[in-house]
Coordinates of C-alpha atoms in Angstrom, one line a residue:
Chain A
M1 CA 32.6 9.0 -26.5
R2 CA 31.0 7.2 -24.0
L3 CA 27.6 5.4 -24.8
T4 CA 25.3 6.2 -22.8
P5 CA 23.7 2.5 -21.6
D6 CA 19.7 2.4 -22.0
L7 CA 16.9 2.7 -20.3
T8 CA 15.1 -0.3 -18.8
P9 CA 11.0 -0.1 -18.7
E10 CA 10.9 -2.3 -15.5
Y11 CA 12.9 -2.6 -12.1
S12 CA 13.7 -6.1 -11.6
D13 CA 14.2 -6.9 -7.7
P14 CA 17.8 -9.1 -7.3
H15 CA 17.7 -9.8 -3.7
S16 CA 15.9 -11.9 -1.2
Y17 CA 14.0 -10.8 1.5
P18 CA 11.7 -12.8 4.5
A19 CA 8.7 -14.4 4.1
G20 CA 5.6 -12.7 5.2
V21 CA 3.0 -10.5 3.7
A22 CA 2.4 -6.6 3.4
W23 CA -0.3 -5.0 3.0
Q24 CA 0.6 -1.6 0.9
D25 CA -2.4 0.8 -1.6
G26 CA -5.4 -2.0 -1.4
Q27 CA -3.2 -4.7 -2.4
Y28 CA -1.9 -8.4 -0.3
I29 CA 0.8 -8.3 -1.1
P30 CA 4.6 -10.9 -0.8
V31 CA 6.5 -8.7 1.4
S32 CA 9.5 -9.2 -1.2
Q33 CA 6.8 -7.5 -3.1
A34 CA 6.8 -4.0 -0.2
K35 CA 8.9 -1.1 -1.7
I36 CA 8.4 2.8 -1.2
S37 CA 9.4 5.0 -3.5
V38 CA 13.3 6.6 -3.0
L39 CA 11.8 9.9 -3.7
D40 CA 9.0 8.6 -0.8
Y41 CA 10.4 11.5 2.4
G42 CA 9.9 8.4 4.6
F43 CA 12.8 7.1 3.4
L44 CA 15.0 10.4 1.8
H45 CA 13.7 11.6 5.5
S46 CA 13.5 9.7 7.8
D47 CA 9.9 10.9 8.4
A48 CA 8.2 8.9 9.5
T49 CA 6.0 7.3 12.9
Y50 CA 5.4 3.7 12.7
D51 CA 5.0 1.2 15.4
T52 CA 5.3 -2.5 16.0
V53 CA 3.4 -5.4 17.6
H54 CA 3.4 -9.2 18.2
V55 CA 1.4 -12.0 17.4
W56 CA 2.1 -15.7 19.6
D57 CA 0.3 -18.6 19.5
G58 CA -1.9 -17.3 17.0
A59 CA -3.5 -13.5 19.5
F60 CA -2.6 -10.1 19.1
F61 CA -0.8 -8.5 22.0
R62 CA -1.9 -5.8 23.1
L63 CA -3.2 -5.3 19.8
D64 CA -5.3 -2.0 20.7
A65 CA -2.3 0.3 23.0
H66 CA 0.0 -0.3 19.6
I67 CA -2.5 1.5 17.1
E68 CA -3.2 4.1 20.1
R69 CA 0.3 5.1 20.5
F70 CA 0.7 4.4 16.6
L71 CA -2.4 7.2 15.7
A72 CA -0.7 10.0 18.7
G73 CA 2.6 9.6 16.6
V74 CA 1.1 10.2 13.4
E75 CA -1.2 12.9 14.7
R76 CA 2.1 14.4 16.6
L77 CA 3.8 14.4 13.6
R78 CA 0.8 15.7 11.6
M79 CA -0.5 13.4 9.3
T80 CA -3.1 11.8 7.8
L81 CA -3.7 8.1 7.9
P82 CA -4.8 7.5 4.6
V83 CA -7.1 4.9 6.6
S84 CA -9.6 4.5 9.6
V85 CA -8.7 2.4 12.5
P86 CA -11.6 0.2 11.4
E87 CA -9.3 -0.4 8.3
I88 CA -5.9 -0.4 10.4
R89 CA -7.4 -3.1 12.7
E90 CA -8.3 -4.8 9.4
I91 CA -4.9 -4.8 7.5
L92 CA -3.1 -5.9 10.2
H93 CA -5.5 -8.8 10.8
N94 CA -5.3 -9.9 7.6
C95 CA -1.9 -9.8 6.2
V96 CA -0.7 -11.9 9.0
S97 CA -4.3 -14.6 8.1
L98 CA -2.4 -14.5 4.7
S99 CA 1.1 -15.0 6.4
G100 CA -0.4 -18.6 7.9
Y101 CA 2.3 -16.8 11.1
R102 CA 1.0 -18.6 14.3
R103 CA 3.9 -16.2 15.1
A104 CA 4.6 -12.5 13.9
Y105 CA 6.2 -9.5 13.9
V106 CA 3.7 -6.9 12.7
E107 CA 4.2 -3.3 11.4
M108 CA 2.1 -0.7 10.6
V109 CA 3.9 2.7 9.2
C110 CA 2.6 5.9 8.1
T111 CA 5.3 7.8 5.8
R112 CA 5.2 11.7 4.5
G113 CA 5.2 10.3 1.5
T114 CA 5.2 12.2 -1.9
A115 CA 5.0 16.0 -3.7
R116 CA 4.3 15.3 -7.3
D117 CA 6.7 18.0 -8.0
F118 CA 8.8 16.7 -5.4
S119 CA 8.6 20.1 -3.0
R120 CA 10.4 20.4 0.3
D121 CA 7.3 21.7 1.5
P122 CA 6.2 18.4 3.7
R123 CA 2.3 19.7 3.7
A124 CA 2.5 19.2 0.3
A125 CA 3.2 15.2 0.2
T126 CA 0.5 12.6 0.2
N127 CA 1.1 10.6 3.6
R128 CA 0.8 6.9 3.2
F129 CA 0.5 3.8 4.9
L130 CA 1.5 0.5 4.6
A131 CA 1.8 -2.7 6.9
F132 CA 3.7 -6.0 7.1
A133 CA 3.6 -9.3 8.7
V134 CA 6.5 -11.0 8.7
P135 CA 8.2 -14.2 11.0
Y136 CA 8.1 -13.0 14.6
G137 CA 12.1 -11.8 15.7
S138 CA 13.5 -11.4 19.1
V139 CA 16.1 -9.0 20.6
A140 CA 18.1 -11.9 22.4
D141 CA 18.8 -15.2 20.3
D142 CA 17.5 -18.7 22.1
A143 CA 20.6 -19.2 24.6
Q144 CA 20.9 -15.0 25.0
M145 CA 17.3 -16.2 26.9
K146 CA 18.6 -19.1 28.5
R147 CA 21.8 -17.5 30.5
G148 CA 20.7 -13.8 30.4
L149 CA 22.5 -10.8 28.0
H150 CA 26.0 -9.6 27.5
V151 CA 25.6 -6.0 27.5
T152 CA 28.0 -3.0 27.2
I153 CA 26.7 0.2 27.9
T154 CA 27.9 3.0 25.6
N155 CA 29.0 6.6 25.7
T156 CA 26.5 7.5 22.4
T157 CA 23.6 9.1 23.6
R158 CA 20.4 8.7 22.7
I159 CA 18.8 11.5 20.5
P160 CA 17.4 13.2 23.0
P161 CA 13.6 14.6 22.9
S162 CA 14.5 18.2 22.5
S163 CA 15.5 17.9 18.6
V164 CA 13.0 14.1 18.6
D165 CA 10.5 14.1 20.7
P166 CA 10.8 9.9 22.0
R167 CA 7.0 9.0 21.7
V168 CA 6.7 9.3 18.1
K169 CA 8.1 5.9 17.3
N170 CA 11.0 6.8 15.2
Y171 CA 13.1 4.7 12.4
H172 CA 15.6 8.0 13.6
W173 CA 18.5 4.8 14.1
L174 CA 21.6 5.8 13.3
D175 CA 23.0 6.4 17.4
L176 CA 21.8 3.2 18.8
I177 CA 23.5 1.6 15.1
G178 CA 26.9 3.0 16.2
G179 CA 26.4 2.0 19.9
L180 CA 25.6 -0.8 19.1
F181 CA 29.3 -1.3 16.6
D182 CA 30.5 0.4 20.1
A183 CA 29.2 -2.6 22.3
Y184 CA 30.2 -5.3 19.0
D185 CA 33.9 -3.9 19.4
R186 CA 34.4 -4.1 23.4
G187 CA 32.1 -7.3 23.6
G188 CA 28.8 -6.5 23.4
E189 CA 25.8 -8.3 22.2
T190 CA 23.5 -4.8 22.3
A191 CA 24.1 -1.8 23.7
L192 CA 23.3 0.8 25.9
L193 CA 23.1 3.8 25.1
L194 CA 22.8 7.5 27.5
D195 CA 21.2 10.4 28.1
S196 CA 22.2 14.4 27.4
D197 CA 22.9 14.5 31.4
G198 CA 25.2 10.4 31.3
N199 CA 22.7 8.5 32.2
I200 CA 20.7 6.5 30.9
A201 CA 17.9 5.8 28.8
E202 CA 17.7 2.9 25.8
G203 CA 19.4 -0.2 23.7
P204 CA 18.7 -0.8 20.1
G205 CA 14.8 -1.1 20.0
F206 CA 14.3 -1.7 23.7
N207 CA 13.7 -1.0 27.1
A208 CA 16.3 -1.6 30.0
F209 CA 15.4 -2.7 33.9
S210 CA 16.9 -2.6 37.0
V211 CA 16.0 -4.7 40.7
R212 CA 17.0 -4.4 43.8
D213 CA 15.6 -4.9 46.5
G214 CA 12.6 -6.7 44.8
A215 CA 11.8 -3.3 43.3
L216 CA 11.2 -2.3 39.2
I217 CA 13.4 0.8 38.0
T218 CA 12.9 2.4 34.1
P219 CA 14.8 5.4 33.1
E220 CA 12.3 8.2 32.3
H221 CA 13.1 10.3 29.9
G222 CA 14.1 10.3 26.9
V223 CA 13.4 6.9 26.8
L224 CA 10.7 5.7 24.3
R225 CA 7.2 4.6 26.0
G226 CA 7.3 1.2 25.4
I227 CA 3.8 -1.4 25.3
T228 CA 6.3 -3.9 27.1
R229 CA 7.9 -1.7 29.8
R230 CA 4.5 -1.0 30.5
T231 CA 2.8 -4.2 30.4
V232 CA 6.4 -4.9 33.1
M233 CA 5.1 -1.9 35.1
E234 CA 2.1 -2.9 35.7
I235 CA 2.9 -7.3 36.5
G236 CA 5.1 -5.0 38.9
H237 CA 2.6 -3.6 40.8
E238 CA 0.2 -6.3 40.5
Q239 CA 3.0 -8.7 42.2
G240 CA 3.3 -6.0 44.9
R241 CA 6.3 -4.5 43.6
T242 CA 7.3 -0.9 44.0
V243 CA 7.7 0.6 40.6
R244 CA 9.9 3.4 40.0
E245 CA 10.2 5.6 36.5
G246 CA 13.5 7.8 37.4
T247 CA 17.4 8.4 37.0
L248 CA 18.9 5.4 36.7
T249 CA 22.8 5.9 36.5
R250 CA 25.6 3.9 35.2
D251 CA 27.3 2.5 38.9
A252 CA 23.3 2.0 39.9
L253 CA 22.2 -0.2 36.9
R254 CA 25.4 -2.1 36.9
S255 CA 25.6 -2.3 40.7
S256 CA 21.6 -3.5 40.2
D257 CA 20.1 -7.0 42.1
E258 CA 19.4 -8.3 38.7
V259 CA 19.4 -6.2 34.5
F260 CA 16.8 -6.5 31.9
I261 CA 15.5 -5.5 29.2
T262 CA 12.1 -5.5 27.4
S263 CA 10.5 -5.3 23.6
T264 CA 8.1 -6.5 21.6
A265 CA 10.4 -8.3 20.3
G266 CA 11.8 -10.6 22.3
G267 CA 9.9 -10.0 25.6
V268 CA 11.0 -9.8 28.9
M269 CA 15.1 -10.6 28.4
P270 CA 17.4 -11.1 31.1
V271 CA 21.1 -8.9 31.1
T272 CA 24.0 -11.1 33.5
R273 CA 27.1 -9.0 31.9
I274 CA 27.0 -5.5 32.1
D275 CA 30.9 -4.6 30.7
G276 CA 32.1 -7.8 30.6
A277 CA 31.3 -7.9 34.6
P278 CA 28.5 -9.9 35.9
V279 CA 25.1 -8.3 37.7
N280 CA 25.5 -9.2 40.7
D281 CA 26.2 -14.0 40.2
G282 CA 25.7 -13.6 36.7
A283 CA 22.9 -16.2 36.7
V284 CA 19.1 -15.3 36.1
G285 CA 17.6 -13.1 38.7
P286 CA 14.0 -14.9 40.6
V287 CA 12.9 -11.2 39.8
T288 CA 13.5 -11.4 36.3
R289 CA 11.9 -15.6 35.7
A290 CA 9.1 -14.2 38.1
I291 CA 8.2 -10.8 35.6
M292 CA 8.7 -12.7 32.6
S293 CA 6.3 -15.9 33.0
T294 CA 3.6 -13.4 34.0
Y295 CA 4.7 -11.7 30.9
W296 CA 3.5 -15.1 29.2
A297 CA 1.0 -15.9 30.8
W298 CA -0.7 -12.5 29.8
H299 CA -0.6 -13.6 26.6
K300 CA -3.3 -16.3 27.1
D301 CA -5.3 -13.9 29.4
K302 CA -8.4 -12.4 27.1
R303 CA -7.8 -8.8 28.7
F304 CA -4.6 -8.5 26.3
V305 CA -5.0 -10.8 22.9
E306 CA -7.5 -10.9 20.5
D307 CA -7.0 -14.0 18.4
V308 CA -5.7 -14.3 14.7
V309 CA -9.3 -15.7 12.0
Y310 CA -6.5 -18.0 10.1
P311 CA -8.5 -18.7 6.1
S312 CA -8.5 -22.6 7.3
Q313 CA -10.4 -21.7 10.1
E314 CA -12.9 -20.2 7.9
T315 CA -16.8 -21.0 7.8
K316 CA -16.8 -20.0 4.0
A317 CA -19.1 -17.6 3.3
P318 CA -22.2 -19.2 0.4
S319 CA -21.2 -18.8 -2.9
Chain B
M1 CA -16.6 -15.0 9.6
R2 CA -13.7 -12.9 8.3
L3 CA -12.9 -13.4 4.5
T4 CA -9.5 -13.6 4.0
P5 CA -8.5 -11.2 0.7
D6 CA -6.5 -12.6 -1.4
L7 CA -3.0 -12.2 -2.0
T8 CA -2.0 -9.9 -5.3
P9 CA 1.4 -11.5 -6.9
E10 CA 2.5 -8.0 -8.2
Y11 CA 2.6 -4.9 -6.0
S12 CA 0.6 -2.1 -8.5
D13 CA 1.8 1.3 -7.8
P14 CA -0.9 3.9 -8.1
H15 CA 1.3 6.9 -7.2
S16 CA 2.8 10.0 -9.7
Y17 CA 6.5 10.9 -9.1
P18 CA 7.4 13.9 -10.5
A19 CA 10.8 13.1 -14.0
G20 CA 13.8 11.3 -13.5
V21 CA 16.7 8.5 -14.2
A22 CA 17.8 6.8 -11.2
W23 CA 19.8 2.9 -11.3
Q24 CA 19.0 0.2 -9.3
D25 CA 20.8 -3.6 -9.3
G26 CA 23.3 -2.8 -13.0
Q27 CA 19.7 -1.7 -14.2
Y28 CA 18.7 2.0 -14.9
I29 CA 14.8 2.5 -14.7
P30 CA 12.4 5.4 -14.0
V31 CA 13.1 7.1 -11.5
S32 CA 9.1 6.3 -10.2
Q33 CA 10.6 2.5 -10.8
A34 CA 12.9 2.8 -7.9
K35 CA 11.9 1.6 -4.8
I36 CA 13.9 0.3 -2.2
S37 CA 12.0 -2.7 0.1
V38 CA 9.9 -1.9 3.5
L39 CA 12.6 -4.5 5.6
D40 CA 16.0 -2.7 4.0
Y41 CA 17.4 -0.9 7.2
G42 CA 17.7 2.3 5.0
F43 CA 14.1 2.6 6.3
L44 CA 13.7 0.7 8.9
H45 CA 16.4 2.6 10.3
S46 CA 17.4 5.2 8.8
D47 CA 21.0 3.3 8.0
A48 CA 22.3 5.0 5.4
T49 CA 24.3 7.7 4.2
Y50 CA 24.1 10.0 1.0
D51 CA 25.0 12.3 -1.1
T52 CA 24.0 15.2 -3.2
V53 CA 25.3 17.5 -6.1
H54 CA 23.7 19.3 -8.9
V55 CA 24.1 19.7 -12.5
W56 CA 24.2 22.8 -14.0
D57 CA 24.2 23.7 -17.3
G58 CA 25.0 20.1 -19.1
A59 CA 27.9 20.0 -15.9
F60 CA 27.9 18.5 -12.9
F61 CA 29.5 21.2 -9.7
R62 CA 32.3 20.0 -7.9
L63 CA 31.6 16.1 -8.2
D64 CA 34.8 15.1 -7.2
A65 CA 34.1 17.4 -3.1
H66 CA 30.9 15.2 -3.4
I67 CA 31.9 11.9 -3.6
E68 CA 34.5 12.4 -1.8
R69 CA 31.8 13.3 1.9
F70 CA 30.1 10.1 0.1
L71 CA 33.0 8.1 0.9
A72 CA 33.7 9.0 3.8
G73 CA 30.3 8.6 5.4
V74 CA 30.1 5.0 3.8
E75 CA 33.2 4.3 5.2
R76 CA 32.1 6.3 9.4
L77 CA 28.9 4.1 9.2
R78 CA 31.4 0.9 8.3
M79 CA 29.2 -0.2 4.9
T80 CA 31.2 -1.4 2.1
L81 CA 30.1 -0.1 -1.7
P82 CA 28.9 -2.7 -4.1
V83 CA 29.8 -0.5 -6.9
S84 CA 33.7 1.3 -7.2
V85 CA 34.4 4.7 -7.3
P86 CA 35.0 4.6 -11.2
E87 CA 31.5 3.1 -11.4
I88 CA 29.1 6.1 -8.8
R89 CA 31.0 8.9 -11.5
E90 CA 29.6 6.5 -14.4
I91 CA 26.2 6.2 -12.7
L92 CA 26.3 10.1 -12.0
H93 CA 26.8 11.1 -15.5
N94 CA 24.6 7.9 -17.3
C95 CA 20.8 8.9 -14.9
V96 CA 22.0 12.8 -16.0
S97 CA 22.4 12.1 -19.2
L98 CA 19.6 9.7 -19.9
S99 CA 17.1 12.7 -18.0
G100 CA 18.3 15.1 -20.6
Y101 CA 18.1 17.3 -17.5
R102 CA 20.4 20.3 -18.3
R103 CA 19.7 21.0 -14.1
A104 CA 19.5 18.1 -12.9
Y105 CA 19.1 17.7 -8.1
V106 CA 21.3 13.6 -8.7
E107 CA 21.6 11.5 -5.5
M108 CA 23.5 8.8 -4.5
V109 CA 22.9 6.4 -2.1
C110 CA 24.0 3.8 0.7
T111 CA 21.7 2.1 2.5
R112 CA 22.4 -0.8 5.2
G113 CA 19.8 -3.5 3.4
T114 CA 18.8 -5.9 4.6
A115 CA 20.0 -9.4 5.6
R116 CA 18.3 -12.4 4.4
D117 CA 16.8 -13.9 7.9
F118 CA 15.9 -10.6 8.8
S119 CA 18.2 -9.8 11.2
R120 CA 18.7 -7.2 13.4
D121 CA 22.5 -7.2 13.3
P122 CA 24.2 -4.4 11.1
R123 CA 26.6 -6.3 10.5
A124 CA 24.6 -9.3 8.4
A125 CA 22.7 -7.1 5.9
T126 CA 25.1 -6.9 2.5
N127 CA 24.5 -3.1 1.7
R128 CA 23.8 -1.2 -0.9
F129 CA 24.0 1.5 -3.9
L130 CA 21.4 4.0 -5.7
A131 CA 21.3 6.4 -7.5
F132 CA 19.8 9.0 -8.9
A133 CA 18.5 12.8 -10.8
V134 CA 15.8 14.5 -11.3
P135 CA 15.3 18.2 -11.9
Y136 CA 17.0 20.3 -9.7
G137 CA 15.0 21.9 -7.2
S138 CA 15.8 24.8 -4.8
V139 CA 15.1 25.8 -1.3
A140 CA 14.7 29.4 -2.4
D141 CA 11.5 30.1 -4.9
D142 CA 12.1 32.8 -7.6
A143 CA 10.9 35.6 -5.3
Q144 CA 12.1 34.0 -2.5
M145 CA 15.4 34.3 -4.3
K146 CA 14.6 37.8 -5.7
R147 CA 13.9 39.6 -2.1
G148 CA 15.2 37.2 0.3
L149 CA 14.1 34.3 2.3
H150 CA 11.6 34.8 5.9
V151 CA 13.8 32.8 8.2
T152 CA 12.1 31.8 12.1
I153 CA 14.6 30.6 14.9
T154 CA 12.6 27.9 16.0
N155 CA 13.3 26.2 19.6
T156 CA 14.1 22.4 18.6
T157 CA 17.6 21.9 18.6
R158 CA 19.6 20.1 15.7
I159 CA 20.7 16.3 16.6
P160 CA 23.6 16.0 18.8
P161 CA 27.6 15.1 17.8
S162 CA 27.0 13.2 20.4
S163 CA 24.4 11.3 19.5
V164 CA 24.6 11.3 15.3
D165 CA 28.7 12.6 13.3
P166 CA 27.1 15.3 11.2
R167 CA 30.0 14.6 9.5
V168 CA 27.4 11.4 8.0
K169 CA 25.6 12.9 6.1
N170 CA 21.9 11.2 6.6
Y171 CA 18.3 11.2 7.0
H172 CA 17.3 11.7 9.9
W173 CA 15.4 14.7 9.7
L174 CA 12.2 15.2 12.1
D175 CA 13.5 17.7 13.9
L176 CA 14.8 19.8 11.0
I177 CA 10.8 18.7 10.3
G178 CA 9.5 19.9 13.1
G179 CA 11.7 23.5 13.1
L180 CA 9.7 23.9 9.8
F181 CA 6.1 23.2 11.2
D182 CA 6.9 25.5 13.8
A183 CA 8.1 28.6 11.7
Y184 CA 5.4 27.6 9.8
D185 CA 3.3 28.4 12.2
R186 CA 4.6 31.7 13.1
G187 CA 5.0 32.9 9.6
G188 CA 8.3 32.6 8.9
E189 CA 9.0 29.9 5.1
T190 CA 11.9 28.7 6.6
A191 CA 13.8 27.3 9.4
L192 CA 16.9 27.7 11.7
L193 CA 17.7 25.0 14.4
L194 CA 19.4 25.5 17.5
D195 CA 22.8 23.9 19.0
S196 CA 22.7 22.9 22.6
D197 CA 24.3 25.1 23.6
G198 CA 21.3 27.5 21.8
N199 CA 23.3 28.9 19.5
I200 CA 22.4 28.9 15.3
A201 CA 23.3 25.6 14.1
E202 CA 21.3 24.9 10.8
G203 CA 18.0 24.2 8.6
P204 CA 16.2 21.9 7.0
G205 CA 19.2 20.7 4.4
F206 CA 21.5 23.8 5.0
N207 CA 24.0 26.0 6.9
A208 CA 23.4 29.8 7.4
F209 CA 26.0 33.0 7.4
S210 CA 26.6 35.8 8.9
V211 CA 27.7 38.6 7.0
R212 CA 29.1 41.6 9.6
D213 CA 31.8 44.0 8.8
G214 CA 32.0 42.4 5.3
A215 CA 33.2 39.6 7.6
L216 CA 31.7 36.3 7.1
I217 CA 30.6 34.0 10.4
T218 CA 29.4 30.1 10.5
P219 CA 28.6 27.9 12.6
E220 CA 30.9 25.5 12.8
H221 CA 29.9 22.6 15.5
G222 CA 27.2 19.8 14.3
V223 CA 26.0 21.4 11.5
L224 CA 26.8 19.8 8.1
R225 CA 29.9 20.9 6.2
G226 CA 28.6 21.8 3.2
I227 CA 29.7 21.7 0.2
T228 CA 28.5 24.7 -0.8
R229 CA 30.0 26.2 2.9
R230 CA 33.2 25.2 1.7
T231 CA 32.5 27.3 -1.9
V232 CA 31.7 30.4 0.3
M233 CA 34.4 30.0 2.4
E234 CA 36.7 29.8 -0.7
I235 CA 35.3 32.3 -2.3
G236 CA 35.6 34.4 0.9
H237 CA 38.6 34.0 1.1
E238 CA 39.0 34.8 -2.6
Q239 CA 37.9 38.2 -2.0
G240 CA 39.9 39.1 0.1
R241 CA 37.4 38.3 2.9
T242 CA 37.7 37.4 7.1
V243 CA 35.7 33.7 7.1
R244 CA 35.7 32.2 10.6
E245 CA 33.7 29.6 11.5
G246 CA 32.8 29.6 15.3
T247 CA 29.5 30.9 17.5
L248 CA 26.7 32.2 15.7
T249 CA 25.0 33.4 18.6
R250 CA 20.7 34.1 17.8
D251 CA 21.8 38.4 19.3
A252 CA 24.5 37.4 16.8
L253 CA 22.8 36.8 13.7
R254 CA 19.9 39.1 14.3
S255 CA 21.8 41.6 14.3
S256 CA 23.9 41.1 11.3
D257 CA 24.9 43.4 8.1
E258 CA 23.0 40.2 5.9
V259 CA 22.5 36.6 6.6
F260 CA 22.2 33.8 3.8
I261 CA 21.9 30.4 3.4
T262 CA 23.7 28.0 1.1
S263 CA 22.5 24.7 -0.3
T264 CA 23.3 22.3 -2.7
A265 CA 19.5 22.6 -3.8
G266 CA 20.0 26.4 -4.5
G267 CA 22.8 27.8 -3.7
V268 CA 23.6 31.2 -1.5
M269 CA 20.4 32.2 -1.3
P270 CA 20.2 35.7 0.5
V271 CA 17.5 35.9 4.0
T272 CA 16.0 39.0 4.7
R273 CA 13.6 39.2 7.6
I274 CA 14.2 37.0 10.8
D275 CA 11.3 36.2 13.3
G276 CA 9.4 38.7 11.0
A277 CA 11.9 41.7 11.7
P278 CA 14.1 43.1 9.2
V279 CA 17.8 42.0 9.0
N280 CA 19.6 45.3 8.7
D281 CA 17.8 47.7 5.6
G282 CA 16.0 44.4 4.7
A283 CA 17.3 44.6 1.2
V284 CA 18.9 41.6 -0.5
G285 CA 22.9 43.2 -0.2
P286 CA 25.9 43.4 -1.5
V287 CA 28.1 40.7 0.3
T288 CA 25.3 37.9 -0.5
R289 CA 25.3 39.4 -4.3
A290 CA 29.0 39.5 -5.1
I291 CA 28.9 35.9 -2.9
M292 CA 26.3 34.8 -5.6
S293 CA 27.4 36.4 -8.3
T294 CA 30.9 34.0 -7.9
Y295 CA 29.2 31.2 -6.7
W296 CA 27.5 31.0 -10.2
A297 CA 30.4 32.0 -12.1
W298 CA 32.2 29.2 -11.0
H299 CA 29.9 26.9 -12.1
K300 CA 31.8 28.1 -15.0
D301 CA 35.6 27.2 -14.3
K302 CA 37.1 24.2 -15.4
R303 CA 38.6 23.6 -11.5
F304 CA 34.9 22.9 -10.9
V305 CA 32.9 21.3 -13.2
E306 CA 32.3 18.5 -15.4
D307 CA 30.7 18.1 -18.6
V308 CA 27.9 15.5 -19.0
V309 CA 27.5 14.5 -22.3
Y310 CA 24.5 13.9 -23.7
P311 CA 23.0 11.0 -26.4
S312 CA 22.2 13.7 -29.0
Q313 CA 25.8 15.0 -28.2
E314 CA 27.9 11.5 -28.7
T315 CA 30.1 9.3 -31.2
K316 CA 28.5 6.8 -31.7
A317 CA 31.2 3.7 -31.8
P318 CA 31.8 1.5 -35.6
S319 CA 28.0 -1.0 -34.8

């Protein structure tokens, strides 16, 4: 005796979203309108790769490096982009330009897409590209940037390279989210996960660095090859420091002179407490400060930036 | 001198989708309309859990077991469902009823959702529920069901339980998709992945069974606790067989008397070739046939099924 309800021909979304601009299927739209089908394997199988780049004071930072990594991920997943590289550049520029944001967090995504008959064969799907620009965000808030983050090392292990290639930037975050809840439970503000050998891997959206005697050490295996991580390694070299990718044990991390994390979302962020205990004297250290300083100075360096042209600055073509 | 393009206020989706009915935010809609925001962490972090149940000849099979597992996954991810269990049952029934499908593949999903300010703290997000019914699909097509699947054992390892709890049914499929491409490259039709110890784990959406001397053996660790897997174990017991969850090596699998896989998408499916070599004599075996037969007989068994009421069968309430 059930009374079947009516079918609504058009979905009406009652939720609120941040402001921003997205591109999907040739259309620039408010980010609140940017949706993917629940049947897209980018959702149903998290079969997707992406990259994020930021815009700082009206300019992209290292856009070429982010696009290059994105293209490598798309190829490793054996996907085909429906847009060319010049089109990607144009789309990203336009999303930011239309948003008007001088500081933005910009994401480009390629999903496996859908197959018309809902085939389970990934080769049958038509891959999709989308992109969006939203306001710039950071892993650490202003207070945490000043006094340093309080990090908890969790026993959750990062998904190993034998399962998912960490060079393909991916949305498989349940290990990171589990680690985050574990960190919150234990009084931390964010989490560091271990690799399969019990050494430090990475955290939710960031790489980690240890500073000892002026040298920089960062985990080598099973981590995303972060563009900010690479930038910090280059800064280290420019500053004449020893920079080493290798194994970083929990104990080595805890007994560091300084610790910081790196992400496109926040740049270089100091860590001053690990598992409740201060790192060294618990203050943000001089090496971290020197690297932060150069990192932001490089955001004015023509080697690394390209300006966004906003509508107000445009020279209109004659009509 | 870039000319910024116009912003389109409403996104228009040019893609085609399978038919079916979905529920989102109180609305029953064509599945082509069912979309999630690109900012939903169910997409951006694959921070979601789900379950799938099938409808066979107008009746749900073991719906209670699927809902129970779904609720356990939601709790393990520390999410809060915006709908009650009776509401979930009603939504799933209505999706099928409105679709009119007598044989359907039905999925219920809980995503982390979005936070209004795009916060990275999963506790700040409002969790979402959605569901949909599409035509019934199977891992194996008709020909493969008759002659048995040709499976390749890949060297990709399934994401380990130390990273992601396999009891939480999740969308982290990049390992499974990588394994699938590896299998295709080597002439297989689907893939079996290994666990971290190099033993058989599971495949894309299915569990595996080995038959030896009439007994059933299925991998114990690092696998989804499939409802079809459980059903087959119960059938095995009812048929007086030894049923064992344990370690299944590659060699043990290859030298089985019979091999089959189990999934809500297809039920019990014979495997007759592994890595190009026949399993036993390469024919679908008698134990596999006996289990398939009981599995489908149970789809008429009142212990396990509940009928969908379709609009044409309804007794309308007086208006």
